[in-house]
Amino acid sequence: MAISHSTTEKVKERADIEDVVNDYVPLKKKGQNLWACCPFHNEKSPSFSVSPAKQIYKCFGCGKAGDPIQFVMDVEGIGFNEAIRHLAKKYGIEIEEDKATTPEDIQAFNERESLYIALNFAKNLFVENLQSEEGRSIGLSYFKERGFTQEIIEKFDLGYAMDSWDHLLKSGKKAGHSEDILLKAGLVLQKEDDKSRIYDRFRNRVIFTIHNLGGKPIAFGARVLTQDKKQPKYINSPETEVYHKSGVLYGLFQAKQAMRQADNCYLVEGYTDVISLHLAGIQNVVASSGTSLTEGQIKLIKRFTDNVTVLYDGDAAGIKASLRGIDMLLEGGLNVRAVVFPDGDDPDSYSRKVGGEVFQEYLKNNARDFIEFKIDLYAKEAEGDPIKRADVIRQVVQSIAKIPDPIIRTVYVKESGRLLGIEEDIVLAELNKILLKGEKDAAFKAQREQEASAADIPFEDLLPVAKQEVPPKEILAAQEGETLRLLISYGFEKVSDDLHVCEYLLQEISDLSFETPVFQKILVRYKQALAKGELPTAEYFLHTPDAEAKSVIVGMISQKHELSESWEKKHQIFTARESDNLSKTVYDTVLRLKRNVLKKMIDETKLKIKIANEEELDELLGVYQELKKFQGEIDKYFGTVISN
């Protein structure tokens, strides 16, 4: 159910950045700001800055930034509404629901809340069952045999389902939960041939509670303890309104803080693997719970770290069958390493066999990047066979092609060439072929989808330029950001008697679109605000619910270093500031932006020239010469300051 606008505004007014951050890390005053070691990554010297005056935070190490609400979202790994509820509770603000909410919305909200309450009841019942005579002799003894401590049992809400057809059903109804809610929560089942027959889903099994990011129980996994081969080893909760397995990772609630601190996530397969690693002193571990890895799960990991180490059982056939998961992680922008255990062992069995210290050392010494891991996996069978060796090269390059960052791709091209013992150009050529084919396929698909409404454009014109050959766009992106920073910081100051910064800048870049999506989005909003007669200052953007835009703005207005107030007064040494000669600052910034746009256009034209036919060549060469002429004029102004 939606939180009312007035509640959100009250939270924004009351929430103090210093007060909120102090709940998680101790802050120390230095200059006008407060500083701490960042709660989002490991560091020895503080780079996490809090500005009480601006009510923002900014880490100059990892880049995290925002206001009090965004901080809670980042540190707790929750959404906007959950963060508002969290802060409302902290400040004693009564939460009002949106009066525009429909009866259907209210009913859906109430049902979801009822599901959470029923699932929490079930969790408590399963935990309590461990203390019963049956639970102690069967469930608790199983956990103790595996070396699970009482602390671990409580930490993961481990439990036991009684050997009864309706123990949970009767207990739930007695506690006031309806059969309908118990059914929708996946806790009980209904016979297909007799709808009146309802019975417990989980019986005579140990229970693993699955939590959401906020720690609420949302589902259960249940392991059988008998040797009955007719029974599946695990039974899991079905999908419900509050549980979608493709967007859940087992152990993430317990691991999220450790993942941030270690800046790494160990990815395993099952419940007991996660718990065994905790027993070995490793907390930054999650499991896909036996399901194939999904995009939703990868996005969850990326919220807390960019680095993943996949732990594999010592079974070559099984590893090959699950290699698609590595490609998905790479495609999701994660840096991937892998560890393989000795044949016949998995993370659970190996950690129990060798103990915590040896296990931790094994992970450190045997983690390899995905290229080395993949080459080793296929090395023996490819030895002495040129065809299989060529296939190994293709397998490796196909994985590299999944990486979205062109700089990281380039690094891996060099590394794979070295490890495979082949020339880098051969690897690069194969990579370019795969990337170009992917772009052609994407362009063709887009064209087919738009054929009904699109103009009759030749297919070749729809193909994107081969991005892998264009130099990195970081310089252009930085210049776009700098232009936007000046626009927001000084927009309403004058560069001449009758011209404001915003008027000059918007006029000069009127025919340009920023390549960086978030910068273009902010620029569009800036223009829209001006058109409405509003003043789009930094303060204006800090009140937007758009976390990405807000983070960018905070980064623009945050200063890593600040001069002491008494510096100039005491030492009589005056430091030049950009605002001292705003006209020149703005003019130079616009020229640098245009220079980088020209550089991009020149590079793209050179690529087109390489593949042009005779009819196109003359025209492209003319365009190239004109672009170089404009670039030369700007370079002449800057002299040797701007490099190629």
Tab-separated table of C-alpha atoms in Angstrom, residues 119-318:
chain	number	residue	atom	x	y	z
A	119	LEU	CA	4.989	-17.236	7.377
A	120	ASN	CA	6.540	-15.724	10.505
A	121	PHE	CA	4.196	-17.865	12.609
A	122	ALA	CA	5.332	-20.964	10.667
A	123	LYS	CA	8.986	-20.036	11.176
A	124	ASN	CA	8.469	-19.698	14.927
A	125	LEU	CA	6.599	-23.017	15.027
A	126	PHE	CA	9.354	-24.867	13.154
A	127	VAL	CA	11.984	-23.353	15.488
A	128	GLU	CA	9.945	-24.311	18.583
A	129	ASN	CA	9.506	-27.849	17.234
A	130	LEU	CA	13.262	-28.398	17.664
A	131	GLN	CA	12.696	-28.254	21.424
A	132	SER	CA	10.035	-30.975	21.403
A	133	GLU	CA	10.992	-34.582	22.137
A	134	GLU	CA	10.561	-35.535	18.469
A	135	GLY	CA	12.368	-32.407	17.278
A	136	ARG	CA	15.361	-32.942	19.563
A	137	SER	CA	15.797	-36.617	18.662
A	138	ILE	CA	15.441	-36.119	14.891
A	139	GLY	CA	15.899	-32.517	13.788
A	140	LEU	CA	18.298	-31.139	16.407
A	141	SER	CA	20.434	-34.286	16.366
A	142	TYR	CA	20.819	-33.945	12.569
A	143	PHE	CA	22.000	-30.335	12.890
A	144	LYS	CA	24.419	-31.227	15.697
A	145	GLU	CA	25.852	-34.137	13.668
A	146	ARG	CA	26.662	-31.653	10.897
A	147	GLY	CA	28.446	-29.440	13.412
A	148	PHE	CA	25.834	-26.662	13.414
A	149	THR	CA	26.161	-24.609	16.598
A	150	GLN	CA	23.212	-23.213	18.538
A	151	GLU	CA	24.250	-19.736	17.401
A	152	ILE	CA	24.074	-20.808	13.742
A	153	ILE	CA	20.727	-22.564	14.253
A	154	GLU	CA	19.286	-19.344	15.683
A	155	LYS	CA	20.993	-17.096	13.108
A	156	PHE	CA	19.397	-18.949	10.184
A	157	ASP	CA	16.086	-19.806	11.912
A	158	LEU	CA	16.600	-23.536	11.340
A	159	GLY	CA	13.703	-25.722	12.454
A	160	TYR	CA	11.841	-28.991	12.189
A	161	ALA	CA	8.446	-29.995	10.725
A	162	MET	CA	6.703	-32.624	12.847
A	163	ASP	CA	5.873	-36.078	11.480
A	164	SER	CA	2.181	-35.230	11.262
A	165	TRP	CA	-0.308	-34.572	8.464
A	166	ASP	CA	-1.781	-31.471	10.064
A	167	HIS	CA	0.387	-30.198	12.933
A	168	LEU	CA	1.003	-26.823	11.300
A	169	LEU	CA	-2.558	-26.589	9.942
A	170	LYS	CA	-4.116	-27.103	13.380
A	171	SER	CA	-1.607	-24.808	15.108
A	172	GLY	CA	-2.105	-22.105	12.479
A	173	LYS	CA	-5.899	-22.178	12.683
A	174	LYS	CA	-5.724	-22.111	16.486
A	175	ALA	CA	-3.525	-18.978	16.219
A	176	GLY	CA	-6.133	-17.297	14.010
A	177	HIS	CA	-4.730	-17.917	10.505
A	178	SER	CA	-7.309	-18.895	7.890
A	179	GLU	CA	-6.946	-21.966	5.677
A	180	ASP	CA	-6.998	-19.642	2.666
A	181	ILE	CA	-3.947	-17.667	3.879
A	182	LEU	CA	-2.074	-20.844	4.841
A	183	LEU	CA	-2.739	-22.176	1.329
A	184	LYS	CA	-1.628	-18.934	-0.341
A	185	ALA	CA	1.528	-18.916	1.814
A	186	GLY	CA	2.386	-22.395	0.500
A	187	LEU	CA	2.359	-23.880	4.006
A	188	VAL	CA	-0.446	-26.379	3.394
A	189	LEU	CA	-1.774	-28.325	0.394
A	190	GLN	CA	-5.223	-29.186	-0.883
A	191	LYS	CA	-6.021	-32.605	-2.358
A	192	GLU	CA	-6.916	-32.300	-6.034
A	193	ASP	CA	-9.684	-34.878	-5.878
A	194	ASP	CA	-11.061	-33.683	-2.549
A	195	LYS	CA	-10.785	-29.934	-1.917
A	196	SER	CA	-11.941	-30.400	1.677
A	197	ARG	CA	-8.787	-32.399	2.482
A	198	ILE	CA	-6.052	-29.960	3.528
A	199	TYR	CA	-2.725	-31.097	4.980
A	200	ASP	CA	0.786	-29.781	5.821
A	201	ARG	CA	3.235	-29.348	2.953
A	202	PHE	CA	6.287	-30.009	5.172
A	203	ARG	CA	6.311	-33.152	7.330
A	204	ASN	CA	9.112	-35.022	9.125
A	205	ARG	CA	11.820	-32.804	7.644
A	206	VAL	CA	14.396	-30.305	8.886
A	207	ILE	CA	13.528	-26.748	7.838
A	208	PHE	CA	15.692	-24.029	6.283
A	209	THR	CA	14.014	-20.620	6.487
A	210	ILE	CA	14.387	-18.339	3.460
A	211	HIS	CA	14.394	-14.610	4.299
A	212	ASN	CA	13.913	-11.518	2.187
A	213	LEU	CA	16.425	-8.641	2.285
A	214	GLY	CA	14.705	-7.136	5.305
A	215	GLY	CA	14.908	-10.414	7.262
A	216	LYS	CA	11.252	-11.467	6.989
A	217	PRO	CA	10.590	-15.196	6.445
A	218	ILE	CA	9.112	-15.626	2.960
A	219	ALA	CA	9.603	-19.326	2.170
A	220	PHE	CA	11.080	-22.605	3.407
A	221	GLY	CA	13.265	-25.434	2.159
A	222	ALA	CA	12.721	-28.812	3.815
A	223	ARG	CA	15.188	-31.735	3.767
A	224	VAL	CA	14.118	-35.334	4.281
A	225	LEU	CA	16.121	-37.351	6.828
A	226	THR	CA	14.930	-40.869	5.969
A	227	GLN	CA	16.424	-43.127	3.299
A	228	ASP	CA	13.101	-43.409	1.462
A	229	LYS	CA	14.083	-43.068	-2.216
A	230	LYS	CA	10.479	-42.351	-3.180
A	231	GLN	CA	10.691	-39.051	-1.313
A	232	PRO	CA	12.482	-36.070	-2.901
A	233	LYS	CA	15.540	-34.964	-0.908
A	234	TYR	CA	14.278	-31.367	-0.745
A	235	ILE	CA	10.802	-29.842	-0.871
A	236	ASN	CA	10.628	-26.081	-1.339
A	237	SER	CA	7.882	-23.506	-0.926
A	238	PRO	CA	5.970	-22.688	-4.117
A	239	GLU	CA	5.965	-19.183	-5.598
A	240	THR	CA	3.616	-16.857	-3.726
A	241	GLU	CA	2.740	-13.156	-3.639
A	242	VAL	CA	5.763	-12.573	-1.381
A	243	TYR	CA	8.169	-15.217	-2.702
A	244	HIS	CA	9.559	-15.244	-6.240
A	245	LYS	CA	12.534	-17.588	-6.251
A	246	SER	CA	14.151	-15.929	-9.290
A	247	GLY	CA	14.622	-12.773	-7.190
A	248	VAL	CA	15.820	-14.405	-3.962
A	249	LEU	CA	19.217	-15.661	-2.789
A	250	TYR	CA	19.455	-17.877	0.291
A	251	GLY	CA	21.571	-16.277	3.008
A	252	LEU	CA	21.600	-12.766	1.511
A	253	PHE	CA	19.980	-11.238	4.599
A	254	GLN	CA	22.785	-12.667	6.765
A	255	ALA	CA	25.495	-11.889	4.188
A	256	LYS	CA	24.765	-8.380	2.896
A	257	GLN	CA	26.922	-6.416	5.351
A	258	ALA	CA	29.844	-8.858	5.001
A	259	MET	CA	29.566	-8.671	1.197
A	260	ARG	CA	29.953	-4.889	1.359
A	261	GLN	CA	32.882	-5.061	3.752
A	262	ALA	CA	34.737	-7.814	1.849
A	263	ASP	CA	33.669	-6.401	-1.542
A	264	ASN	CA	33.153	-9.982	-2.685
A	265	CYS	CA	30.391	-12.570	-2.732
A	266	TYR	CA	30.926	-16.323	-2.568
A	267	LEU	CA	28.240	-18.053	-4.629
A	268	VAL	CA	27.348	-21.652	-3.739
A	269	GLU	CA	24.529	-24.025	-4.616
A	270	GLY	CA	22.704	-25.119	-1.462
A	271	TYR	CA	21.530	-24.202	2.029
A	272	THR	CA	24.106	-26.313	3.879
A	273	ASP	CA	26.947	-24.860	1.787
A	274	VAL	CA	26.019	-21.368	3.014
A	275	ILE	CA	25.821	-22.469	6.641
A	276	SER	CA	29.090	-24.436	6.468
A	277	LEU	CA	30.930	-21.349	5.224
A	278	HIS	CA	29.524	-19.319	8.127
A	279	LEU	CA	30.818	-22.027	10.485
A	280	ALA	CA	34.219	-21.669	8.787
A	281	GLY	CA	34.198	-17.927	9.523
A	282	ILE	CA	33.069	-16.768	6.062
A	283	GLN	CA	29.873	-14.723	6.072
A	284	ASN	CA	29.827	-13.147	2.586
A	285	VAL	CA	28.173	-16.176	0.982
A	286	VAL	CA	24.819	-16.776	-0.734
A	287	ALA	CA	23.196	-19.690	-2.569
A	288	SER	CA	21.047	-19.936	-5.662
A	289	SER	CA	19.285	-22.785	-3.802
A	290	GLY	CA	19.748	-25.345	-6.546
A	291	THR	CA	18.009	-23.282	-9.243
A	292	SER	CA	19.666	-21.905	-12.349
A	293	LEU	CA	21.070	-18.432	-11.768
A	294	THR	CA	18.708	-15.637	-12.862
A	295	GLU	CA	19.131	-11.989	-13.890
A	296	GLY	CA	17.197	-10.935	-10.792
A	297	GLN	CA	19.626	-12.772	-8.509
A	298	ILE	CA	22.614	-11.244	-10.297
A	299	LYS	CA	21.164	-7.744	-9.827
A	300	LEU	CA	20.735	-8.519	-6.114
A	301	ILE	CA	24.423	-9.409	-5.783
A	302	LYS	CA	25.467	-6.281	-7.674
A	303	ARG	CA	23.645	-4.094	-5.142
A	304	PHE	CA	26.294	-5.082	-2.597
A	305	THR	CA	29.461	-5.896	-4.582
A	306	ASP	CA	30.869	-6.110	-8.122
A	307	ASN	CA	32.950	-9.195	-7.343
A	308	VAL	CA	31.759	-12.817	-7.278
A	309	THR	CA	33.672	-16.012	-6.514
A	310	VAL	CA	31.781	-19.106	-7.642
A	311	LEU	CA	32.478	-22.277	-5.621
A	312	TYR	CA	32.212	-25.514	-7.618
A	313	ASP	CA	32.007	-29.151	-6.519
A	314	GLY	CA	34.929	-31.256	-7.742
A	315	ASP	CA	32.980	-32.710	-10.667
A	316	ALA	CA	34.135	-31.629	-14.148
A	317	ALA	CA	30.919	-32.720	-15.888
A	318	GLY	CA	28.775	-30.808	-13.404
